Structure formats: C-alpha cells, structure tokens
mmCIF file of C-alpha atoms in Angstrom:
data_model
loop_
_atom_site.group_PDB
_atom_site.id
_atom_site.type_symbol
_atom_site.label_atom_id
_atom_site.label_comp_id
_atom_site.label_asym_id
_atom_site.label_seq_id
_atom_site.Cartn_x
_atom_site.Cartn_y
_atom_site.Cartn_z
ATOM 1 C CA MET A 1 -14.377 -11.469 -7.689
ATOM 2 C CA SER A 2 -11.477 -9.407 -8.990
ATOM 3 C CA LYS A 3 -8.601 -8.665 -6.203
ATOM 4 C CA ILE A 4 -6.719 -5.533 -6.628
ATOM 5 C CA ILE A 5 -3.562 -5.613 -4.789
ATOM 6 C CA GLY A 6 -0.631 -3.238 -4.603
ATOM 7 C CA ILE A 7 3.086 -3.890 -4.021
ATOM 8 C CA ALA A 8 5.186 -1.015 -2.855
ATOM 9 C CA GLY A 9 8.902 -1.135 -2.279
ATOM 10 C CA THR A 10 10.317 1.179 0.540
ATOM 11 C CA ALA A 11 13.721 1.499 -1.527
ATOM 12 C CA LYS A 12 15.291 0.163 -4.660
ATOM 13 C CA ASN A 13 16.791 -3.394 -4.265
ATOM 14 C CA THR A 14 14.174 -4.392 -1.463
ATOM 15 C CA GLY A 15 12.951 -7.105 -3.441
ATOM 16 C CA LYS A 16 9.567 -5.649 -5.111
ATOM 17 C CA THR A 17 10.520 -7.267 -8.544
ATOM 18 C CA THR A 18 11.375 -10.696 -6.572
ATOM 19 C CA THR A 19 7.962 -10.505 -4.731
ATOM 20 C CA THR A 20 5.933 -9.491 -7.921
ATOM 21 C CA THR A 21 7.310 -12.311 -10.206
ATOM 22 C CA ALA A 22 6.991 -14.992 -7.391
ATOM 23 C CA ILE A 23 3.100 -14.088 -7.054
ATOM 24 C CA MET A 24 2.851 -14.064 -11.140
ATOM 25 C CA GLU A 25 4.053 -17.336 -11.467
ATOM 26 C CA LYS A 26 1.551 -18.516 -8.818
ATOM 27 C CA VAL A 27 -1.027 -16.926 -10.698
ATOM 28 C CA TYR A 28 -0.170 -18.820 -13.951
ATOM 29 C CA SER A 29 0.199 -22.151 -11.962
ATOM 30 C CA HIS A 30 -3.583 -21.889 -10.727
ATOM 31 C CA LYS A 31 -4.676 -20.714 -14.184
ATOM 32 C CA LEU A 32 -5.929 -17.363 -13.026
ATOM 33 C CA LYS A 33 -6.086 -14.233 -15.332
ATOM 34 C CA LEU A 34 -3.625 -11.767 -14.258
ATOM 35 C CA GLY A 35 -3.766 -7.731 -14.982
ATOM 36 C CA LEU A 36 -0.400 -5.811 -14.425
ATOM 37 C CA THR A 37 -0.082 -2.123 -14.045
ATOM 38 C CA SER A 38 2.233 0.398 -12.449
ATOM 39 C CA ILE A 39 1.875 3.831 -10.548
ATOM 40 C CA GLY A 40 4.235 5.915 -12.929
ATOM 41 C CA TYR A 41 7.727 4.432 -13.337
ATOM 42 C CA ASP A 42 10.625 4.591 -11.009
ATOM 43 C CA GLY A 43 13.318 5.049 -14.124
ATOM 44 C CA GLU A 44 15.702 2.458 -12.197
ATOM 45 C CA VAL A 45 17.041 0.950 -15.705
ATOM 46 C CA MET A 46 17.075 3.055 -18.640
ATOM 47 C CA ASP A 47 18.028 1.614 -22.372
ATOM 48 C CA ASN A 48 21.073 4.078 -23.372
ATOM 49 C CA VAL A 49 20.041 3.986 -26.754
ATOM 50 C CA THR A 50 16.082 4.436 -26.829
ATOM 51 C CA GLY A 51 16.049 6.469 -23.530
ATOM 52 C CA LEU A 52 13.184 3.981 -22.388
ATOM 53 C CA PRO A 53 12.883 1.930 -19.413
ATOM 54 C CA LYS A 54 14.516 -1.735 -19.643
ATOM 55 C CA PRO A 55 11.867 -4.695 -19.280
ATOM 56 C CA ARG A 56 12.338 -6.586 -15.865
ATOM 57 C CA ILE A 57 9.081 -8.541 -15.612
ATOM 58 C CA ARG A 58 8.195 -11.739 -17.834
ATOM 59 C CA ALA A 59 4.577 -12.013 -18.620
ATOM 60 C CA GLU A 60 2.687 -14.894 -20.234
ATOM 61 C CA LYS A 61 0.097 -15.229 -22.703
ATOM 62 C CA GLY A 62 -3.189 -13.924 -21.742
ATOM 63 C CA THR A 63 -1.851 -11.516 -19.229
ATOM 64 C CA VAL A 64 -3.826 -7.965 -19.333
ATOM 65 C CA VAL A 65 -1.332 -4.835 -18.940
ATOM 66 C CA ALA A 66 -2.218 -1.024 -18.816
ATOM 67 C CA ILE A 67 1.038 0.634 -19.908
ATOM 68 C CA ALA A 68 2.146 3.565 -21.670
ATOM 69 C CA GLN A 69 2.251 3.509 -25.365
ATOM 70 C CA SER A 70 6.034 3.641 -25.627
ATOM 71 C CA CYS A 71 6.323 0.622 -23.489
ATOM 72 C CA LEU A 72 4.847 -1.625 -26.225
ATOM 73 C CA ALA A 73 8.216 -1.984 -28.338
ATOM 74 C CA ALA A 74 10.633 -1.885 -25.179
ATOM 75 C CA GLY A 75 9.988 -5.672 -24.340
ATOM 76 C CA SER A 76 10.100 -8.877 -26.141
ATOM 77 C CA ALA A 77 6.466 -9.792 -25.379
ATOM 78 C CA ASP A 78 4.010 -9.324 -28.068
ATOM 79 C CA ILE A 79 1.076 -7.210 -26.806
ATOM 80 C CA GLU A 80 -2.371 -6.624 -28.731
ATOM 81 C CA VAL A 81 -3.788 -3.103 -27.878
ATOM 82 C CA LEU A 82 -7.297 -3.551 -26.664
ATOM 83 C CA ALA A 83 -7.883 -0.095 -26.120
ATOM 84 C CA THR A 84 -6.095 3.360 -25.649
ATOM 85 C CA THR A 85 -7.421 5.686 -23.044
ATOM 86 C CA ASP A 86 -6.921 9.577 -22.510
ATOM 87 C CA ILE A 87 -4.554 8.887 -19.499
ATOM 88 C CA ARG A 88 -1.581 10.908 -20.596
ATOM 89 C CA THR A 89 2.177 9.914 -19.125
ATOM 90 C CA PRO A 90 5.652 11.291 -20.102
ATOM 91 C CA LEU A 91 5.996 7.747 -22.229
ATOM 92 C CA GLY A 92 2.474 8.320 -23.996
ATOM 93 C CA LYS A 93 -0.956 7.408 -23.407
ATOM 94 C CA ILE A 94 -2.124 4.551 -21.110
ATOM 95 C CA VAL A 95 -2.968 1.542 -23.263
ATOM 96 C CA ILE A 96 -4.880 -1.862 -22.290
ATOM 97 C CA GLY A 97 -3.135 -4.735 -23.994
ATOM 98 C CA GLU A 98 -3.271 -8.383 -23.791
ATOM 99 C CA VAL A 99 -0.082 -10.556 -24.254
ATOM 100 C CA LYS A 100 -0.204 -12.524 -27.016
ATOM 101 C CA GLU A 101 3.391 -14.212 -27.266
ATOM 102 C CA PRO A 102 5.339 -14.373 -23.700
ATOM 103 C CA GLY A 103 8.194 -12.221 -22.904
ATOM 104 C CA LEU A 104 9.482 -9.541 -20.867
ATOM 105 C CA VAL A 105 7.226 -6.170 -20.564
ATOM 106 C CA VAL A 106 7.805 -2.685 -19.174
ATOM 107 C CA ILE A 107 5.108 -1.548 -16.617
ATOM 108 C CA ALA A 108 4.896 2.102 -16.708
ATOM 109 C CA GLY A 109 1.767 3.419 -15.812
ATOM 110 C CA ALA A 110 -0.626 6.036 -14.746
ATOM 111 C CA ASN A 111 0.471 8.766 -11.963
ATOM 112 C CA LYS A 112 -2.854 9.905 -10.264
ATOM 113 C CA SER A 113 -5.198 8.151 -7.977
ATOM 114 C CA SER A 114 -8.154 8.989 -9.988
ATOM 115 C CA GLU A 115 -6.324 7.759 -13.023
ATOM 116 C CA VAL A 116 -5.331 4.555 -11.187
ATOM 117 C CA ARG A 117 -8.871 4.156 -10.367
ATOM 118 C CA ILE A 118 -10.229 4.183 -13.940
ATOM 119 C CA VAL A 119 -7.103 1.597 -15.095
ATOM 120 C CA ASN A 120 -8.241 -0.738 -12.262
ATOM 121 C CA LYS A 121 -12.022 -0.698 -13.601
ATOM 122 C CA LEU A 122 -10.683 -1.365 -16.999
ATOM 123 C CA LEU A 123 -8.504 -4.297 -16.022
ATOM 124 C CA LYS A 124 -11.321 -5.711 -14.090
ATOM 125 C CA GLU A 125 -13.534 -5.203 -17.107
ATOM 126 C CA GLN A 126 -11.336 -7.601 -19.067
ATOM 127 C CA GLY A 127 -11.783 -10.304 -16.578
ATOM 128 C CA CYS A 128 -8.679 -10.413 -14.415
ATOM 129 C CA ASP A 129 -8.761 -12.547 -11.279
ATOM 130 C CA LEU A 130 -6.245 -10.657 -9.963
ATOM 131 C CA VAL A 131 -4.569 -6.905 -10.803
ATOM 132 C CA LEU A 132 -1.278 -6.309 -9.292
ATOM 133 C CA VAL A 133 -0.238 -2.632 -9.019
ATOM 134 C CA ASP A 134 3.428 -1.978 -8.785
ATOM 135 C CA GLY A 135 4.733 1.063 -6.540
ATOM 136 C CA ALA A 136 7.072 2.514 -4.166
ATOM 137 C CA LEU A 137 6.935 4.373 -1.111
ATOM 138 C CA ASN A 138 7.716 7.479 -2.803
ATOM 139 C CA ARG A 139 4.473 7.058 -5.508
ATOM 140 C CA ILE A 140 2.289 5.366 -2.609
ATOM 141 C CA ALA A 141 -0.524 7.967 -2.883
ATOM 142 C CA PRO A 142 -2.638 6.034 -5.735
ATOM 143 C CA MET A 143 -2.304 3.022 -3.635
ATOM 144 C CA VAL A 144 -5.537 4.258 -1.844
ATOM 145 C CA GLU A 145 -7.243 2.541 -5.209
ATOM 146 C CA THR A 146 -6.225 -0.784 -3.918
ATOM 147 C CA GLN A 147 -7.961 -3.467 -1.767
ATOM 148 C CA GLY A 148 -4.636 -4.727 0.093
ATOM 149 C CA LEU A 149 -0.984 -3.620 0.003
ATOM 150 C CA ILE A 150 2.263 -5.750 0.286
ATOM 151 C CA VAL A 151 5.131 -3.855 1.382
ATOM 152 C CA ALA A 152 8.764 -5.055 0.135
ATOM 153 C CA THR A 153 11.666 -3.491 2.222
ATOM 154 C CA GLY A 154 15.137 -4.795 3.538
ATOM 155 C CA ALA A 155 18.537 -3.883 4.093
ATOM 156 C CA ALA A 156 18.701 -1.761 0.925
ATOM 157 C CA ARG A 157 16.362 0.670 2.951
ATOM 158 C CA THR A 158 18.998 0.721 5.766
ATOM 159 C CA THR A 159 21.312 -1.842 7.329
ATOM 160 C CA ASN A 160 20.155 -0.552 11.045
ATOM 161 C CA LEU A 161 17.983 -3.493 11.799
ATOM 162 C CA PRO A 162 16.213 -2.122 14.786
ATOM 163 C CA LYS A 163 15.735 1.327 12.845
ATOM 164 C CA LEU A 164 14.262 -0.635 9.984
ATOM 165 C CA ALA A 165 12.045 -2.970 12.319
ATOM 166 C CA GLU A 166 10.434 0.384 14.023
ATOM 167 C CA GLU A 167 9.841 2.026 10.751
ATOM 168 C CA THR A 168 8.217 -1.163 9.329
ATOM 169 C CA SER A 169 6.188 -1.493 12.379
ATOM 170 C CA CYS A 170 4.939 1.916 12.224
ATOM 171 C CA MET A 171 4.200 1.661 8.570
ATOM 172 C CA SER A 172 2.181 -1.381 9.570
ATOM 173 C CA ALA A 173 0.211 0.043 12.483
ATOM 174 C CA ILE A 174 -0.636 3.119 10.267
ATOM 175 C CA LEU A 175 -1.788 0.841 7.272
ATOM 176 C CA ASN A 176 -4.110 -1.237 9.449
ATOM 177 C CA LEU A 177 -5.923 1.609 11.450
ATOM 178 C CA PRO A 178 -9.434 0.694 12.198
ATOM 179 C CA PRO A 179 -12.150 1.762 9.664
ATOM 180 C CA TRP A 180 -14.676 4.293 11.010
ATOM 181 C CA PRO A 181 -18.005 2.827 12.574
ATOM 182 C CA GLU A 182 -19.794 5.798 11.364
ATOM 183 C CA LYS A 183 -22.160 5.577 14.486
ATOM 184 C CA GLU A 184 -21.930 9.053 15.905
ATOM 185 C CA LYS A 185 -24.490 11.592 14.521
ATOM 186 C CA ALA A 186 -22.590 14.842 15.935
ATOM 187 C CA THR A 187 -19.640 15.039 13.465
ATOM 188 C CA LEU A 188 -17.585 18.136 12.572
ATOM 189 C CA VAL A 189 -16.151 17.735 9.061
ATOM 190 C CA SER A 190 -12.910 19.524 7.674
ATOM 191 C CA THR A 191 -11.629 19.417 4.170
ATOM 192 C CA SER A 192 -7.728 19.449 4.873
ATOM 193 C CA LEU A 193 -5.156 20.277 7.426
ATOM 194 C CA LEU A 194 -2.300 21.633 5.526
ATOM 195 C CA ASN A 195 -1.151 24.431 8.083
ATOM 196 C CA GLU A 196 -1.462 25.548 11.825
ATOM 197 C CA ALA A 197 -3.858 28.301 10.747
ATOM 198 C CA MET A 198 -6.326 25.509 9.466
ATOM 199 C CA VAL A 199 -5.829 23.447 12.521
ATOM 200 C CA LYS A 200 -6.784 26.324 14.911
ATOM 201 C CA GLU A 201 -9.837 27.190 12.697
ATOM 202 C CA LEU A 202 -10.821 23.592 13.127
ATOM 203 C CA LEU A 203 -10.595 23.494 16.697
ATOM 204 C CA GLN A 204 -12.363 26.796 17.092
ATOM 205 C CA ARG A 205 -15.404 25.172 15.784
ATOM 206 C CA VAL A 206 -15.436 21.821 18.038
ATOM 207 C CA THR A 207 -18.140 22.033 20.667
ATOM 208 C CA SER A 208 -18.982 19.892 23.626
ATOM 209 C CA GLU A 209 -21.513 18.117 21.518
ATOM 210 C CA THR A 210 -18.937 17.127 18.825
ATOM 211 C CA ARG A 211 -18.229 13.187 18.945
ATOM 212 C CA GLU A 212 -16.290 12.766 15.779
ATOM 213 C CA ILE A 213 -13.948 15.189 13.834
ATOM 214 C CA VAL A 214 -13.689 14.090 10.096
ATOM 215 C CA VAL A 215 -10.923 15.234 7.872
ATOM 216 C CA THR A 216 -11.565 14.258 4.297
ATOM 217 C CA GLY A 217 -8.599 15.565 2.444
ATOM 218 C CA ILE A 218 -4.892 15.897 2.429
ATOM 219 C CA ILE A 219 -2.984 15.995 5.898
ATOM 220 C CA GLY A 220 0.389 17.783 6.687
ATOM 221 C CA GLU A 221 2.954 16.593 8.896
ATOM 222 C CA LYS A 222 3.436 19.661 10.854
ATOM 223 C CA SER A 223 -0.495 20.575 11.027
ATOM 224 C CA PHE A 224 -0.714 16.819 12.612
ATOM 225 C CA GLN A 225 1.545 17.650 15.173
ATOM 226 C CA ALA A 226 -0.128 21.003 15.607
ATOM 227 C CA LEU A 227 -3.576 18.941 16.244
ATOM 228 C CA LEU A 228 -1.746 17.247 19.120
ATOM 229 C CA ASP A 229 -0.434 20.303 20.769
ATOM 230 C CA LEU A 230 -3.282 22.660 20.219
ATOM 231 C CA GLY A 231 -5.967 20.576 20.825
ATOM 232 C CA LYS A 232 -4.906 18.464 23.895
ATOM 233 C CA ASP A 233 -7.536 20.269 25.961
ATOM 234 C CA ILE A 234 -9.943 19.979 23.205
ATOM 235 C CA LEU A 235 -9.665 16.506 21.523
ATOM 236 C CA PRO A 236 -9.947 14.113 24.334
ATOM 237 C CA GLY A 237 -13.376 12.143 24.525
ATOM 238 C CA LYS A 238 -13.543 12.760 20.653
ATOM 239 C CA ALA A 239 -12.749 10.922 17.827
ATOM 240 C CA LEU A 240 -10.528 11.663 14.887
ATOM 241 C CA VAL A 241 -11.461 10.329 11.489
ATOM 242 C CA LEU A 242 -8.547 10.504 8.796
ATOM 243 C CA PRO A 243 -9.463 9.883 4.986
ATOM 244 C CA ASP A 244 -7.447 6.555 4.392
ATOM 245 C CA PRO A 245 -3.969 5.426 5.644
ATOM 246 C CA ILE A 246 -1.981 5.954 2.736
ATOM 247 C CA LYS A 247 -2.803 9.881 3.351
ATOM 248 C CA VAL A 248 -1.003 9.461 6.670
ATOM 249 C CA LEU A 249 2.127 7.824 4.908
ATOM 250 C CA VAL A 250 2.280 10.544 2.264
ATOM 251 C CA ALA A 251 2.079 13.270 4.880
ATOM 252 C CA GLY A 252 5.492 12.378 6.977
ATOM 253 C CA ALA A 253 7.769 9.579 8.260
ATOM 254 C CA PRO A 254 6.101 6.705 9.239
ATOM 255 C CA ASP A 255 7.626 6.901 12.646
ATOM 256 C CA LEU A 256 6.575 10.503 13.366
ATOM 257 C CA MET A 257 3.200 10.190 12.241
ATOM 258 C CA PHE A 258 2.359 7.180 14.085
ATOM 259 C CA GLU A 259 4.043 8.650 17.224
ATOM 260 C CA VAL A 260 1.176 11.375 16.987
ATOM 261 C CA ILE A 261 -1.658 8.870 16.488
ATOM 262 C CA ALA A 262 -0.312 6.960 19.415
ATOM 263 C CA ARG A 263 -0.266 9.819 21.444
ATOM 264 C CA LEU A 264 -3.934 11.152 20.425
ATOM 265 C CA ALA A 265 -5.173 7.694 21.267
ATOM 266 C CA ASP A 266 -3.264 7.740 24.667
ATOM 267 C CA SER A 267 -5.142 11.049 25.187
ATOM 268 C CA GLY A 268 -8.809 9.678 24.592
ATOM 269 C CA THR A 269 -8.864 10.565 21.146
ATOM 270 C CA PRO A 270 -8.976 7.555 19.137
ATOM 271 C CA VAL A 271 -8.068 7.452 15.159
ATOM 272 C CA TYR A 272 -9.880 5.826 12.330
ATOM 273 C CA VAL A 273 -9.870 5.971 8.849
ATOM 274 C CA GLN A 274 -12.882 6.281 6.031
ATOM 275 C CA LYS A 275 -11.304 3.966 3.458
ATOM 276 C CA PRO A 276 -9.135 1.282 4.745
ATOM 277 C CA VAL A 277 -6.148 -0.264 2.566
ATOM 278 C CA LYS A 278 -5.255 -3.367 4.502
ATOM 279 C CA LEU A 279 -1.574 -4.342 4.870
ATOM 280 C CA LEU A 280 -1.308 -7.981 3.786
ATOM 281 C CA ALA A 281 2.063 -8.920 4.379
ATOM 282 C CA ILE A 282 5.763 -7.567 4.251
ATOM 283 C CA THR A 283 8.391 -9.231 2.243
ATOM 284 C CA VAL A 284 11.906 -8.965 3.234
ATOM 285 C CA ASN A 285 15.262 -9.066 1.226
ATOM 286 C CA PRO A 286 18.657 -9.184 3.117
ATOM 287 C CA PHE A 287 20.767 -7.854 0.163
ATOM 288 C CA TYR A 288 21.996 -4.379 -0.196
ATOM 289 C CA PRO A 289 24.840 -2.554 -2.397
ATOM 290 C CA ARG A 290 27.578 -1.874 -0.417
ATOM 291 C CA TYR A 291 29.809 1.130 -1.355
ATOM 292 C CA ARG A 292 33.459 0.469 -1.792
ATOM 293 C CA TYR A 293 35.612 3.658 -1.234
ATOM 294 C CA THR A 294 38.669 2.255 -2.506
ATOM 295 C CA SER A 295 37.390 1.423 -5.808
ATOM 296 C CA HIS A 296 34.497 3.871 -5.807
ATOM 297 C CA ASP A 297 31.594 1.161 -6.873
ATOM 298 C CA TYR A 298 29.468 -0.963 -5.222
ATOM 299 C CA GLU A 299 29.596 -4.784 -4.360
ATOM 300 C CA PRO A 300 26.840 -7.092 -3.311
ATOM 301 C CA ALA A 301 26.304 -7.431 0.432
ATOM 302 C CA TYR A 302 24.076 -9.050 2.844
ATOM 303 C CA VAL A 303 22.598 -8.587 6.455
ATOM 304 C CA GLU A 304 21.882 -11.856 8.359
ATOM 305 C CA LYS A 305 18.448 -13.066 6.771
ATOM 306 C CA GLU A 306 17.082 -14.633 9.832
ATOM 307 C CA GLU A 307 17.797 -11.696 12.141
ATOM 308 C CA LEU A 308 16.149 -9.454 9.416
ATOM 309 C CA LYS A 309 13.108 -11.081 9.121
ATOM 310 C CA GLN A 310 12.535 -11.861 12.704
ATOM 311 C CA SER A 311 13.364 -8.573 14.112
ATOM 312 C CA ILE A 312 10.476 -7.322 11.773
ATOM 313 C CA GLN A 313 8.263 -10.182 12.572
ATOM 314 C CA GLN A 314 8.282 -9.533 16.152
ATOM 315 C CA LYS A 315 7.083 -5.985 15.821
ATOM 316 C CA CYS A 316 4.336 -6.497 13.005
ATOM 317 C CA LYS A 317 1.367 -8.529 13.372
ATOM 318 C CA VAL A 318 0.962 -9.404 9.540
ATOM 319 C CA PRO A 319 3.198 -12.059 7.852
ATOM 320 C CA VAL A 320 6.602 -11.125 7.216
ATOM 321 C CA VAL A 321 8.084 -13.471 4.505
ATOM 322 C CA ASP A 322 11.542 -13.829 2.772
ATOM 323 C CA VAL A 323 10.496 -14.887 -0.550
ATOM 324 C CA VAL A 324 13.804 -16.435 -1.802
ATOM 325 C CA GLU A 325 14.449 -18.333 1.158
ATOM 326 C CA GLU A 326 10.926 -19.790 2.171
ATOM 327 C CA GLY A 327 8.810 -19.636 -1.264
ATOM 328 C CA ILE A 328 5.473 -17.980 -2.062
ATOM 329 C CA ASP A 329 2.980 -20.058 0.027
ATOM 330 C CA ARG A 330 2.572 -17.952 3.137
ATOM 331 C CA LEU A 331 2.350 -14.569 0.982
ATOM 332 C CA TRP A 332 -0.039 -16.283 -1.515
ATOM 333 C CA ALA A 333 -2.461 -17.216 1.447
ATOM 334 C CA THR A 334 -2.698 -13.483 2.270
ATOM 335 C CA LEU A 335 -4.224 -12.614 -1.313
ATOM 336 C CA GLY A 336 -7.425 -14.836 -0.482
ATOM 337 C CA LEU A 337 -7.601 -16.162 -3.976
ATOM 338 C CA GLU A 338 -7.830 -19.962 -3.139
#
C-alpha cells in the first residue's frame, strides 16, 4: 500500500532538503519505488542565466516525479515523460515522469489541494511505495492531501530556543488534534468562519439540543478568537469539529490558534477534526545564517545541538530527530514502511 508523506520546513535552512535526501536514500536501499512532488516552489535558488530553479535533490533510476515541464531540462537526471496533465503552473504544465538515468532534479509542482490530490493519485498509479510531498509552512494548505507530515525546523526559524520549542509544541498539538468520532446526531453545520458576523450568525443557531458544531470550510484567526469570546456562555458542553488541522495552521500563528483551542477545551468545548493529518516526527537543524554587520554578509553559525533537540523533545510527544547527528533510523521507523 502506497504511503503519501509531506515534509514541510518552517523556514529556509531548517534542514528540509537534508531530511528529504536521507529518506530517499533509505527508500533506495530498501529497493522501494519512490514518487516525488512539491507544493509549488519556494524559488530559493535560481539560475542567473536561465531564471529556472537550480536542482538540489539527486534522484535514482526508477524514481517517478510530478514536476513542471520547465524543470525537465533544469537538472542532470534523464527523465522520460509518462503523462502530461492539465495542471498549469508558472513553470508549465505538471508532467509525470520516470528517471531513466540518475542525476539532480528540480521538484516544482502543483499549488492547490485539489491539484495535489490528482498528482498523488497519478503517482500511486505508477506503483510508488512512498510518495514524498515537499512543502513549507507558508505553503502548507495542500498538505491536507497527505497521510502524515514531517516538520523540519531549527535555529534558522529563530535562535530563541524556548520560543522555538513553544511554537513547535503548539504545531504538534494542532496537527495531532483527535479525529471526530461522529457519534452525536444533533449536529449544527457551518461552511466557514471568516469574520465576527459569521460567528454571531452561527452562535444564534445553536440550541440546547446542539451537541456538535461542525465547520467544513476556512477558518479566520480573528473569527476563531471571536468564537471563544462570544460563545463563552453558549459553547460549553458542545464539541467543535474543524475540517482538518492544516486549516488551523493556515489561519494564524500556531501559538495563538492553540491558545484558543486549549481555552475552548478548558471551558468544556473539546475540539476535533474531520480529516486528521498525523504529525509523524520533527527534524531539527542547529545551523543558522548569522548576519555580519561589519561586512554586510552572512556567516555559518550554530546553536547548541543537544539543547535544541531536547528543548523541543520535552514539549512534543512525537520523535524529534537530528538527522545529521543521529542518522535516519528513528525517523524511518515513523513512516511504517518496514
């Protein structure tokens, strides 16, 4: 059975590529078939001549990729196009291709959840045992189409380790919100909560018989806060069911969103999700680029690696892994491919 796993970096230089490469090498060593795609492209490294992204990932023969047409010639891998989709991106239509000769590849893919769903289906149809979906915190919405998520974070996000640990623990808690058991019959449904007016309209429809309030669409950060403030006398004893944890992360800062969730739960309103996206593991990178004011450039710098790892591990229930320091085995075990 094919697994679809997302890898999301919280910032540039947090070790997402290192994590991805390590997983790929393990897949190849187990003789499994790998599928690769990305949620858009972050434009981090561009070729000054072609204006195209520079390749950073090496793919072995037999790897199946879902990438934009312009990426085919941007790397050194020889890729045979198996199918061309109708999904359009700034770098051309998304194609499904198989690596015939190993080399570097550029992974730039679809941007929308509906498109990523199609791409994942096509990669599974090619017999991939594992599909890796590359992404970032600011492009995380389509990760709802994955079965599990690995978050790459580290000192490049912030060198304030207590702050980083708190943010990461809030992300972890949101991503591991419990699934809705769908046991109750008295359910009130709302499409989206985008502003205070929509919150007021929803709360006016709540009755003493209502047991669950189900939100099926987009959530706004301010409306989520308004739900807590305006519903303090209405919501206790009733459950709040959100679409998925990704929409919560997209709505606002993880610490602010989780604070509302925690306060709702404390007041008697447990929060569930209709479609879970399980957080499998967190990888950490002690590196960060330190700005030098005297020379107006950056130099490599590092926080204390064990302090970084332990500060996050103490606040998160999932494995926290420094791939460079300890290897891939603990991370690999979370994927369930053995």
